[in-house]
Coordinates of C-alpha atoms in Angstrom, one line a residue:
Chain A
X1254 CA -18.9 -9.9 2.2
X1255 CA -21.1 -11.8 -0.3
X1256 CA -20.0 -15.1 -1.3
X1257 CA -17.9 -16.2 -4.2
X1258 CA -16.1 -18.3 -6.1
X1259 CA -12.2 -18.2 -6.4
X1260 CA -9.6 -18.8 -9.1
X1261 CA -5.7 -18.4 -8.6
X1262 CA -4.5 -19.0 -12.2
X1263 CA -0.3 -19.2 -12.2
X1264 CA -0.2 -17.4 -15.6
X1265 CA -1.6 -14.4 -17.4
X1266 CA -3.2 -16.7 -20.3
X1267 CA -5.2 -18.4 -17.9
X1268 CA -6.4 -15.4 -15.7
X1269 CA -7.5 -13.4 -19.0
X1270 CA -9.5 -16.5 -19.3
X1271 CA -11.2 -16.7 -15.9
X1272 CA -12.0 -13.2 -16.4
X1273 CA -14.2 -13.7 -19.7
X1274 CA -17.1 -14.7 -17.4
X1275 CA -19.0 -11.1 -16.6
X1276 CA -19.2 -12.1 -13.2
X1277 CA -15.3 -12.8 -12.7
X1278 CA -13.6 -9.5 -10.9
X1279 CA -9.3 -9.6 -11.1
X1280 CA -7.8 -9.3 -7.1
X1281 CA -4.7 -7.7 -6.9
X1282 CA -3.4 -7.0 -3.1
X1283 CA -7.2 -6.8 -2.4
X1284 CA -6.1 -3.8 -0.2
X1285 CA -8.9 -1.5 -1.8
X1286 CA -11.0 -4.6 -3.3
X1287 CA -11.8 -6.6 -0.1
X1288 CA -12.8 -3.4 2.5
X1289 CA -15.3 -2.5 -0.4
X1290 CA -16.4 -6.1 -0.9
X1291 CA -17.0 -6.3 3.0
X1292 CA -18.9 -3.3 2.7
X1293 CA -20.8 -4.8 0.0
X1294 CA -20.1 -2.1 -2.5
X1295 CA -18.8 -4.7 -4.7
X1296 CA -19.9 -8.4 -5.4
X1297 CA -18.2 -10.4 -8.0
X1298 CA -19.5 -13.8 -8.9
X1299 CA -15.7 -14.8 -8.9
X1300 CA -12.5 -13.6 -7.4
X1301 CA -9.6 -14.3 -10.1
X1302 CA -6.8 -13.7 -8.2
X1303 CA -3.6 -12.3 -9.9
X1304 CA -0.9 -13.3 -7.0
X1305 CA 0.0 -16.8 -8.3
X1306 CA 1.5 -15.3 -11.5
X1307 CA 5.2 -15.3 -11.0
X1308 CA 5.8 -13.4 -14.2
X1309 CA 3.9 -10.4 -13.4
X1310 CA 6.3 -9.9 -10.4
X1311 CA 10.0 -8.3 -10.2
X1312 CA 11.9 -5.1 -11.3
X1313 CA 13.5 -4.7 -14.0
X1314 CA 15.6 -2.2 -16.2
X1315 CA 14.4 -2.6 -20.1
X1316 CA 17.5 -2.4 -23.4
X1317 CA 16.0 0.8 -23.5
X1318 CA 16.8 2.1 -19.9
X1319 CA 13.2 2.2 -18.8
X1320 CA 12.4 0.7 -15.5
X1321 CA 9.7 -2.2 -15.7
X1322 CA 7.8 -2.7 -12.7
X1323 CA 5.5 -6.1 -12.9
X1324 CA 1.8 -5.4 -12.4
X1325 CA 1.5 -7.8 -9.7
X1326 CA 4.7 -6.3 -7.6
X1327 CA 3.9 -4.8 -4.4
X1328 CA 4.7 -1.1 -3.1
X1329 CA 7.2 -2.9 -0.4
X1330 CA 9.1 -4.4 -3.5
X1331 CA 9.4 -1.5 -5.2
X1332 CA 10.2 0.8 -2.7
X1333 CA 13.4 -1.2 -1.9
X1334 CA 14.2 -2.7 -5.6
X1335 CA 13.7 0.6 -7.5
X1336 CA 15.4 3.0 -5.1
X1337 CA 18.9 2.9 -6.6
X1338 CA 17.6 3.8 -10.2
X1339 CA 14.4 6.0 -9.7
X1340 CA 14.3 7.1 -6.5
X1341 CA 11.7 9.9 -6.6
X1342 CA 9.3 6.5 -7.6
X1343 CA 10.6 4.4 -4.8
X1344 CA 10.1 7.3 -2.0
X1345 CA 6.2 7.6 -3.1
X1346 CA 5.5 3.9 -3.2
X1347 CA 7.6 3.7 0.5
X1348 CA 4.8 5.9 1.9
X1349 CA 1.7 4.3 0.9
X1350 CA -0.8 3.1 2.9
X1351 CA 1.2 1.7 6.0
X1352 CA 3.4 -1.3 5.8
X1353 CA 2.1 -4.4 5.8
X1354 CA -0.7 -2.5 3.4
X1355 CA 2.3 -2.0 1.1
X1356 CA 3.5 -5.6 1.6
X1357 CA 0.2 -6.8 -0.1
X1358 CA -0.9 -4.1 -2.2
X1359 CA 0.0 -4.2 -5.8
X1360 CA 1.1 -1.5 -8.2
X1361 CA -1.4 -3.1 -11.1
X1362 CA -4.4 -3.3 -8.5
X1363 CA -3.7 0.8 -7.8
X1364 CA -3.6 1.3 -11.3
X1365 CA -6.6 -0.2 -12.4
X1366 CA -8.9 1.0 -9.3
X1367 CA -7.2 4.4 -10.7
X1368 CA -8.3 6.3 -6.9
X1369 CA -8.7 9.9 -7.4
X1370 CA -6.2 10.1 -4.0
X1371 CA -4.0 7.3 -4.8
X1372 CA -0.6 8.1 -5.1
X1373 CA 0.8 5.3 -8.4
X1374 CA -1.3 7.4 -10.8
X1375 CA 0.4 10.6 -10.3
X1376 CA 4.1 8.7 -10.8
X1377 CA 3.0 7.2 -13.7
X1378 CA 1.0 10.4 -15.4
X1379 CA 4.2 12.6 -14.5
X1380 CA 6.8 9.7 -15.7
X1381 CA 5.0 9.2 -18.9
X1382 CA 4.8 5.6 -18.1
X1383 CA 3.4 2.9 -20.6
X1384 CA 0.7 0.7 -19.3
X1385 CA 1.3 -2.7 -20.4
X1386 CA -1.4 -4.9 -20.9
X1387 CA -2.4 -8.9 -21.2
X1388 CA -3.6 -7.3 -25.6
X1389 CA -1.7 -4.2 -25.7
X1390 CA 0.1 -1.2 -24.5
X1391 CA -1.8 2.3 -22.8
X1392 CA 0.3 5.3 -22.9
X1393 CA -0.2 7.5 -19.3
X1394 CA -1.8 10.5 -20.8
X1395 CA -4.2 8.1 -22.4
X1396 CA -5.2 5.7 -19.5
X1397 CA -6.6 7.6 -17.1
X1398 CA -10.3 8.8 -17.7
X1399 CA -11.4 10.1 -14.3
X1400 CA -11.9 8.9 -10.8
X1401 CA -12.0 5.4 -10.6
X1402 CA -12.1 5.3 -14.7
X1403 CA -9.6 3.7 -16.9
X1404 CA -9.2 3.1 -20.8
X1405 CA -8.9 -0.5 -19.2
X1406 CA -11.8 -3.0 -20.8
X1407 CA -13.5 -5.8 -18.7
X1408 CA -11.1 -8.3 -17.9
X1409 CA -8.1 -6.9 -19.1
X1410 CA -5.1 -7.2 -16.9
X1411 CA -2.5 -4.6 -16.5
X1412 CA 0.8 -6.9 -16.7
X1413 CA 3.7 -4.4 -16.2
X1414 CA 4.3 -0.8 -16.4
X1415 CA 7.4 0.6 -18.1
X1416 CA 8.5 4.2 -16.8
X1417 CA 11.2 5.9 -18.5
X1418 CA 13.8 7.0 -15.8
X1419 CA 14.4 11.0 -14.9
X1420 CA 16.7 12.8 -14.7
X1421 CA 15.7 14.0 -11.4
X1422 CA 12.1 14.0 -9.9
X1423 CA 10.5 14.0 -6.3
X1424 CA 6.8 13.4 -4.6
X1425 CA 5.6 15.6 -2.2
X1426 CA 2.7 14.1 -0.2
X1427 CA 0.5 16.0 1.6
X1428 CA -1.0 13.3 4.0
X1429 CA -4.5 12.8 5.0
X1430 CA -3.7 10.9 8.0
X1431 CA -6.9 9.4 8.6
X1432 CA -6.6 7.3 5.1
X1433 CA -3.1 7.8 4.9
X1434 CA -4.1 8.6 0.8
X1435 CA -3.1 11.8 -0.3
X1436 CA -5.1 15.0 0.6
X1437 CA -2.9 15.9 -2.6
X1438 CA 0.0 15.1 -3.9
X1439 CA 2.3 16.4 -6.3
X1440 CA 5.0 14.8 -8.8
X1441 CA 7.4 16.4 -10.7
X1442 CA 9.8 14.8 -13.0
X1443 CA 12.6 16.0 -15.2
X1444 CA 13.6 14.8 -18.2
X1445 CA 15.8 15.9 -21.2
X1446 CA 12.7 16.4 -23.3
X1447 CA 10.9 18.8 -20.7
X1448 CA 9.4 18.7 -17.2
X1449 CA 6.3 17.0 -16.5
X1450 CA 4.0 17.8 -13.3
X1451 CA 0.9 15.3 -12.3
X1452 CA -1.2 15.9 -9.4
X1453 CA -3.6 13.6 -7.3
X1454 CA -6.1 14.1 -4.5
X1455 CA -7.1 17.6 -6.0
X1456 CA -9.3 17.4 -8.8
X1457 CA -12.8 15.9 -8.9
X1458 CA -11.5 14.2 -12.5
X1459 CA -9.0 12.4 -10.7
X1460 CA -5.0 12.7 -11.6
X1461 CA -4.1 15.4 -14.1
X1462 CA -0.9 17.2 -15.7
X1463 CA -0.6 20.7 -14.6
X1464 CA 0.7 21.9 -18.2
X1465 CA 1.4 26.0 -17.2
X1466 CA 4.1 24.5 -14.6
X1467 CA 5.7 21.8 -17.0
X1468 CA 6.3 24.9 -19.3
X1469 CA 7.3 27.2 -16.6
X1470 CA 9.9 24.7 -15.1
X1471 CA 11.2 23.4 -18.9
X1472 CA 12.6 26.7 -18.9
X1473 CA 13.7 26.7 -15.4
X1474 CA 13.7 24.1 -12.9
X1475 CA 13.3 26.3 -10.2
X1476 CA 10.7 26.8 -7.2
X1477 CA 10.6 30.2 -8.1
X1478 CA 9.6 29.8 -11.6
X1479 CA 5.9 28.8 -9.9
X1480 CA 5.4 31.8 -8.4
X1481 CA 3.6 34.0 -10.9
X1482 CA 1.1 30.9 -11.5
X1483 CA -2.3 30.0 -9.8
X1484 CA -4.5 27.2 -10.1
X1485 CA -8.1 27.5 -10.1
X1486 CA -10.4 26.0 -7.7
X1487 CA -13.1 25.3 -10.1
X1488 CA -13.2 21.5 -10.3
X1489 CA -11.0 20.7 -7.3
X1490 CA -12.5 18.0 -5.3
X1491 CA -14.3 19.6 -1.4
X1492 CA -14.7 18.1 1.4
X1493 CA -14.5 17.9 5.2
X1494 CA -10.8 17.6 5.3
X1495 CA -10.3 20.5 3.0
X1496 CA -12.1 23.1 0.5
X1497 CA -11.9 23.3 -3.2
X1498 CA -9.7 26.2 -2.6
X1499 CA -7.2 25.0 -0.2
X1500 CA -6.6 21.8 -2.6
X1501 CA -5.8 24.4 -5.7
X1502 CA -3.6 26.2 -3.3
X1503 CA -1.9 22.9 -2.0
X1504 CA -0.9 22.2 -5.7
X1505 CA 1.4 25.5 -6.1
X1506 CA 2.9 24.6 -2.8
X1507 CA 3.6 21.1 -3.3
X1508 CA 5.1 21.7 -6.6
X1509 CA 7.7 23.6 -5.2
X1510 CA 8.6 21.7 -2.4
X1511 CA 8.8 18.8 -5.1
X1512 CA 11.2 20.9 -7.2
X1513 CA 13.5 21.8 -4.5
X1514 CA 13.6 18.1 -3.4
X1515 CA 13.9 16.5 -6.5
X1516 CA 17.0 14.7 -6.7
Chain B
X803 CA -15.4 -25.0 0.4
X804 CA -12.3 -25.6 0.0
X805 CA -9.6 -27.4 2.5
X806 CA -6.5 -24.7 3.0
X807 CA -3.3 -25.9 4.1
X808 CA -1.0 -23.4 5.5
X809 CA 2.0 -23.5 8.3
X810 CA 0.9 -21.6 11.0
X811 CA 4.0 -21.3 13.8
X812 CA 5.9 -23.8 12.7
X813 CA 3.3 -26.1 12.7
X814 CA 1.1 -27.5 9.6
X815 CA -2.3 -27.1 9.6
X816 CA -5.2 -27.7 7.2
X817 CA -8.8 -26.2 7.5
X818 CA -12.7 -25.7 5.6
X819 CA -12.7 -22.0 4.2
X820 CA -15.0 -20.4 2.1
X821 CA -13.3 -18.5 -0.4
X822 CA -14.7 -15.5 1.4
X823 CA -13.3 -16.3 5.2
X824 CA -10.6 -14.1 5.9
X825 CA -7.1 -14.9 7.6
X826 CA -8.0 -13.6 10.6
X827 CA -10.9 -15.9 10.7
X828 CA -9.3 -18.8 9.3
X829 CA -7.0 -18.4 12.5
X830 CA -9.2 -17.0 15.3
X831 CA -12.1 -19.4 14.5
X832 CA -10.6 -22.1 13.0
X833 CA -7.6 -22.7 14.7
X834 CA -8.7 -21.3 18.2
X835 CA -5.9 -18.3 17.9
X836 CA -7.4 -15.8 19.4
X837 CA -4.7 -13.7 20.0
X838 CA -4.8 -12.1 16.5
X839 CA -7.3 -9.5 17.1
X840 CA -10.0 -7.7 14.8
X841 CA -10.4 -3.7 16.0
X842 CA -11.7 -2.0 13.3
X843 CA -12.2 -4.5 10.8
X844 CA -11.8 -2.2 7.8
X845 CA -7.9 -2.7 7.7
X846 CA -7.3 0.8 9.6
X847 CA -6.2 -0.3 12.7
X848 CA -3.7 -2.9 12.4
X849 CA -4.7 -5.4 15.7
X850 CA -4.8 -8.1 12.9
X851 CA -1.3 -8.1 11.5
X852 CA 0.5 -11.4 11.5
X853 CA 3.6 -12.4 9.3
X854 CA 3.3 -14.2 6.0
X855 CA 5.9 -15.3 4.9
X856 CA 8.4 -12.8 6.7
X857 CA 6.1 -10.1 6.1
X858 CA 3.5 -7.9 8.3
X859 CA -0.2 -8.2 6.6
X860 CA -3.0 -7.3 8.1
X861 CA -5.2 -10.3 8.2
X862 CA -8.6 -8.7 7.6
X863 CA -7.7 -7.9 4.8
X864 CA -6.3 -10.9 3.4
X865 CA -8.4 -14.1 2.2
X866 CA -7.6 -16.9 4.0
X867 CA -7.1 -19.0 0.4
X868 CA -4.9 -16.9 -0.4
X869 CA -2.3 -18.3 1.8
X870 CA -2.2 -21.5 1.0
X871 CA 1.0 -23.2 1.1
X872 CA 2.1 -20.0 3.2
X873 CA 4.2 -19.7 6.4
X874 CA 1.9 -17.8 8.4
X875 CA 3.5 -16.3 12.1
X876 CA 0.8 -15.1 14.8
X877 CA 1.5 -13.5 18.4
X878 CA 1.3 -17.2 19.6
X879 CA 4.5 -18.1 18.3
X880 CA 6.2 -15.1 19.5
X881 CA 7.2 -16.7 22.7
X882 CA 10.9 -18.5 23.4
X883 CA 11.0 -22.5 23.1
X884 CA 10.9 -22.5 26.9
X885 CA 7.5 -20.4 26.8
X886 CA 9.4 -17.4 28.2
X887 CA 8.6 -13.5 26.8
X888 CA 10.4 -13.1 23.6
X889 CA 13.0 -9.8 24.1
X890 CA 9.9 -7.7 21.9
X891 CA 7.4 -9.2 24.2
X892 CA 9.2 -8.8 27.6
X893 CA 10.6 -5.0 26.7
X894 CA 6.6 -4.4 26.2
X895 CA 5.9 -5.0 29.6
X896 CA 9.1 -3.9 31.1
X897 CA 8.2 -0.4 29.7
X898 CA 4.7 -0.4 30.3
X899 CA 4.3 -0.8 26.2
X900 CA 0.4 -1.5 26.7
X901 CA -2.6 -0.6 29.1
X902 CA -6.0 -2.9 27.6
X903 CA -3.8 -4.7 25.5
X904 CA -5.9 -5.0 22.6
X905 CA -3.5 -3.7 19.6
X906 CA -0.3 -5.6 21.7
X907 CA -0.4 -8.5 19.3
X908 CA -0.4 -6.5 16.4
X909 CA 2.2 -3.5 17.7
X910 CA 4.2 -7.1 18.5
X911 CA 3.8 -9.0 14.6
X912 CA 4.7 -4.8 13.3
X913 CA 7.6 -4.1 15.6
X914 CA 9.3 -7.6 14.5
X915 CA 8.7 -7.3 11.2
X916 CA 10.6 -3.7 12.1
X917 CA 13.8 -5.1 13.5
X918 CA 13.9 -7.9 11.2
X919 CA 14.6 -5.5 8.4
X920 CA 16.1 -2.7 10.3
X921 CA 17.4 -4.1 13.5
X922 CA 18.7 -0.4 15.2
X923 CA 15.7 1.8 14.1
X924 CA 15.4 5.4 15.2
X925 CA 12.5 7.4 17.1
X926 CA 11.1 8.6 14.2
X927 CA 11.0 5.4 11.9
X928 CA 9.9 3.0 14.6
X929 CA 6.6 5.5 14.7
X930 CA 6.6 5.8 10.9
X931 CA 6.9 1.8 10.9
X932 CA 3.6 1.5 13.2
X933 CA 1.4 4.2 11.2
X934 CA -0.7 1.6 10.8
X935 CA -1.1 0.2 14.1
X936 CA -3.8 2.6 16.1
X937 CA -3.3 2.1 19.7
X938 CA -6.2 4.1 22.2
X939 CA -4.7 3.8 25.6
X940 CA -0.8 4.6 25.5
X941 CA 0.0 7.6 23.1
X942 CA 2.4 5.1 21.7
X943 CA 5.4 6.8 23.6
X944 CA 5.7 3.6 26.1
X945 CA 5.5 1.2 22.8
X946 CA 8.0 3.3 21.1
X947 CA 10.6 2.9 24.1
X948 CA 9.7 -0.9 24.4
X949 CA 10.6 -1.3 20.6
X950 CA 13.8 0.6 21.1
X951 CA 14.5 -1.3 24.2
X952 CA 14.3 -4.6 22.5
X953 CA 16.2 -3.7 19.8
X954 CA 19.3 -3.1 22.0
X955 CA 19.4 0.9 22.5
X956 CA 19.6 2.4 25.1
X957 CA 16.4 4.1 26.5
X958 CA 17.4 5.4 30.0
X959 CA 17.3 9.1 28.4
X960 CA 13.7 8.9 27.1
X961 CA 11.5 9.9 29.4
X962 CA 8.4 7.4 31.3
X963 CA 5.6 8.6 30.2

């Protein structure tokens, strides 16, 4: 790892600050950020550290019903503190990584590394979710531009992230042991409005919204309402531990697994 | 450099770090405790994993700044008072738990940050609990009875392996 300098500001003002200098980089968990800085894929002049901001930490339910997750909360935290109000959320962030990766990594430092594997992108494309920032507020469908892209600008800190609670909903991850990311994974969420379906790990865009099945299962939330679709391989990410086809094929299988699970 | 003051064991410590030293180097180098171990060094393989502050973190993967002002627990302070095997560590070698011994200290910091929050765990969430903790000598069935040995179950049905 190259050398350099580190800030742990105790509130959001003061980290947007740090991070004006072009050289300054935010840390989250560093669970992603330091094994790439140790490769030396990444050397920031400065290392603004977002873990000393007590605000940006916690779970919370909003007037509104939504649940607000702090950016700076780790998976551990809200695997145990969201279980009893969105459970389908709290069972994906229980099975990432390994545990003591989810005891440091953050669900803000997912977000903004925006992994085209990672698991928090597909909750939060298939919930809806709002993306709260230190200058505004993201909307899911608009946040995510591809793998390892954002709508986030330089410096800009992702403070919480509001997800409007289902009515039912479940992950199904398809593990690449190895990386313990998903080969793919699947989420599927009901709410009163309609159904909405995200998928990670498959497409070489990153996390997406399979729209055919949100319509098919508006109508009927039912495995078996899948069954007369098919996603096409074109685009789906290949590689050693799978084909482009066995990824789109993973997606039909997963959704349905998610829908018969989702409680 | 910076001085970082942490507790390590029950004991306060202070020490130069670069911003870029790790943990795991703040303790193996600079406090002589060699009994955290680096195996992979890309945060895979879990020999690293100490407590902060109640919690299992892998310590390559951790800057040591970063835990300032932290309680920090390493294999070292595992033992009793007397300097006898704590139950974890003495179930280990009762059922054969290790062979080289390289990822013990880690598979010891996990499977106590295991029963600390779950003190009768099952089969299958003591291996969920230590997916990231590789181990290349026992096929993890020996550690698996040691961990269900210590936390008070009985074992005498599962077969030595």
């Amino acid at each position: 790892m190259y050398a350099f300098e580190f800030q742990k500001p105790t509130s959001i003002q003061a980290a947007v600050e740090a991070l004006k200098d072009d050289e300054a980089q935010a840390l989250g968990g560093g669970q992603t950020l330091l094994p790439t800085m140790r490769q030396r894929l990444a050397s920031p002049g400065t290392l603004v550290s977002l873990s000393g901001i007590a605000e940006m930490r916690g779970v919370c339910r909003a007037d509104d019903g939504a649940l607000c997750i702090g950016g700076g909360t780790s998976h551990a935290v809200v695997a145990q503190e969201a279980a009893g109000i969105y459970p389908g959320l709290a069972g994906l962030a229980a099975r990432i990584g390994d545990p003591a990766v989810r005891n440091r990594g953050t669900i803000g430092g997912s977000l903004a590394n925006n992994d085209p594997s990672a698991c928090y992108p597909c909750a939060v494309l298939a919930s809806g979710a709002r993306i709260i920032t230190d200058r505004r507020e993201i909307a899911a469908d608009d946040f995510f531009e591809g793998m390892f892209t954002t709508a986030l600008e330089q410096g800009e800190i992702i403070t919480e992230v509001r997800f409007p609670v289902p009515e039912a909903s479940n992950y199904q991850k398809f593990i690449q042991p190895a990386s313990r990311f998903a080969l793919v994974g699947v989420m599927v969420a009901k709410y009163a409005g309609g159904v909405r379906v995200a998928v990670t790990g498959a497409s070489e865009e990153g996390v997406f919204r399979w729209t055919e099945a949100e319509k098919a299962l508006s109508d009927n939330f039912a495995a078996s309402a899948l069954k007369d679709l098919t996603v096409s391989a074109d685009g789906m990410i290949a590689d050693m531990h799978g084909s482009a086809a066995y990824r789109a094929h993973l997606i039909k299988v997963l959704a349905g697994r998610a829908v018969e699970a989702a409680a | 450099m910076t001085t970082v003051t942490m507790t390590v064991n029950g004991r306060e410590v202070s020490g130069e770090a670069e911003p870029r030293m790790l943990l795991a180097h703040f303790l193996r180098e600079g406090q002589r405790l060699t009994g955290t171990h680096l195996g992979c060094d890309t945060s895979q393989c879990g020999a690293c994993v100490v407590h902060v502050d109640g919690r299992a973190v892998k310590s390559c993967t951790m800057l040591a700044v970063e835990a300032e002002g932290a309680e920090v627990r390493t294999i070292e302070g595992m033992a009793n008072q007397d300097g006898s095997l704590s139950v974890i560590q003495q179930a280990f070698q009762d059922h054969h738990g290790l062979q080289c011994g390289f990822c013990t200290a880690g598979m010891v910091m996990s499977a106590a940050a295991l029963l600390a929050d779950n003190p009768k765990p099952d089969e299958r969430e003591i291996r969920e609990y230590l997916e990231g903790n590789i181990c290349r000598c026992t096929g993890y069935h020996n550690i698996v009875k040691a961990i269900m040995a210590a936390s008070g179950q009985d074992v005498s049905a599962m077969a030595a392996e």
